[in-house]
């Protein structure tokens, strides 16, 4: 099991490195595929993956990514959300009672939860020094998870979310945030010249990463809460040893928007 998890993790890192280092349309297309797979996994929880409402969700995700390609952050999200919601409500009304209200809400929520939030990785890349800043997203998510696990195993005594995730501890969470900040300082030092950054700038990145680490834990727990509600172990089996896209990217989904907006206004 460990070898399988390690091997698939290495492959995943190679794929992400290829997308991140290439950037541009390749990165956007890769995120689009990841978002659609994640959306399928989420829709399967609500039994929407092969139904009309789900199909509208997939189409909305594609339209959104084409919109990001054409207009970037200038895409009119209010117009997009309004049209998408109207289409879903039309399906709900004219096929009544084929759908429960909760399913329509899930169909709407899913596009924002997967496609829109993950697209912030691309938007981060498009910022000045974005080809360096996007790695903070994964450092916050997976670096925090690794540091929190190690500290939690060694020193964890106080449960952070005893009902939802009994193995996570307050000590682990603190270790995750501090570890992420230290990793960011190291990362900033290594690429200081390439980014043209000062030490003040590096410590600012460390502060941003610390906030991202906190949010990454919420993303992880949020995905776990949905699985607990619907009594499923994993969202999928696409990544052997890890589960589905949502199992591996649950914290990234929350971290990406935060890093994007903090980098946009404070870097």
XYZ file of C-alpha atoms in Angstrom, residues 55-172:
118
model
C -24.454 17.714 -17.660
C -25.305 21.393 -17.289
C -22.728 21.577 -14.501
C -20.027 20.079 -16.723
C -20.955 22.492 -19.520
C -20.851 25.423 -17.088
C -17.361 24.409 -15.950
C -16.164 24.292 -19.567
C -17.742 27.656 -20.353
C -16.099 29.118 -17.271
C -12.651 27.907 -18.333
C -13.125 29.261 -21.854
C -14.155 32.537 -20.233
C -10.990 32.542 -18.129
C -8.968 31.955 -21.300
C -10.619 34.902 -23.070
C -11.044 37.410 -20.240
C -9.005 36.128 -17.289
C -9.962 37.699 -13.961
C -12.190 40.158 -15.867
C -14.784 37.428 -16.487
C -18.219 38.570 -15.275
C -18.836 36.019 -12.525
C -22.220 37.462 -11.571
C -23.559 36.985 -15.091
C -22.083 33.505 -15.257
C -23.594 32.465 -11.909
C -26.999 33.958 -12.742
C -27.334 32.172 -16.101
C -26.067 28.898 -14.651
C -28.542 29.040 -11.764
C -31.450 29.880 -14.081
C -30.673 26.875 -16.283
C -30.515 24.557 -13.283
C -33.782 25.901 -11.880
C -35.427 25.420 -15.287
C -34.390 21.756 -15.243
C -35.656 21.458 -11.671
C -39.039 22.986 -12.503
C -39.764 21.338 -15.847
C -38.662 17.861 -14.760
C -40.295 18.008 -11.329
C -40.216 15.829 -9.228
C -37.179 14.102 -10.763
C -34.727 16.110 -8.647
C -34.555 16.993 -4.991
C -33.834 20.628 -4.153
C -30.596 19.537 -2.486
C -29.383 17.990 -5.735
C -29.883 21.226 -7.645
C -28.021 23.097 -4.928
C -25.220 20.539 -5.143
C -25.073 20.924 -8.929
C -24.648 24.694 -8.513
C -22.201 24.420 -5.624
C -20.025 21.854 -7.383
C -18.926 24.162 -10.201
C -17.812 26.822 -7.736
C -16.187 24.314 -5.402
C -14.108 22.608 -8.093
C -13.800 24.585 -11.337
C -13.779 28.138 -10.034
C -11.638 27.625 -6.958
C -9.058 25.478 -8.756
C -8.858 28.028 -11.574
C -7.189 30.359 -9.072
C -4.021 28.315 -9.634
C -3.975 29.622 -13.214
C -4.901 33.147 -12.126
C -2.016 33.051 -9.646
C 0.329 31.978 -12.427
C -0.721 35.007 -14.471
C 0.355 37.420 -11.709
C 3.814 39.038 -11.742
C 6.221 36.342 -10.536
C 3.258 33.970 -10.777
C 5.393 31.075 -12.013
C 6.984 31.115 -8.561
C 3.929 32.062 -6.527
C 1.771 29.119 -7.676
C 4.030 26.699 -5.818
C 3.008 28.369 -2.563
C -0.448 26.869 -3.126
C 0.883 23.313 -3.048
C 3.439 24.109 -0.377
C 0.623 25.408 1.861
C -1.575 22.411 1.147
C 0.703 19.411 1.069
C 3.610 20.877 3.029
C 1.271 21.793 5.860
C -0.300 18.331 5.770
C 3.101 16.631 6.027
C 4.372 18.893 8.818
C 1.096 18.602 10.737
C 1.195 14.814 10.485
C 4.782 14.572 11.758
C 4.252 16.984 14.652
C 0.900 15.399 15.491
C 2.403 11.912 15.687
C 5.212 13.122 17.959
C 3.433 15.632 20.171
C -0.296 15.513 19.470
C -2.479 15.415 22.595
C -5.399 17.790 22.077
C -7.948 16.805 19.427
C -8.730 19.517 16.881
C -11.943 18.007 15.492
C -12.622 14.904 17.615
C -15.852 13.879 15.894
C -14.914 14.650 12.306
C -11.226 13.702 12.299
C -10.045 12.137 15.592
C -6.435 11.791 14.458
C -5.871 15.511 13.864
C -4.498 17.462 16.806
C -4.090 21.101 17.779
C -0.352 20.512 18.149
C -0.238 19.079 14.648
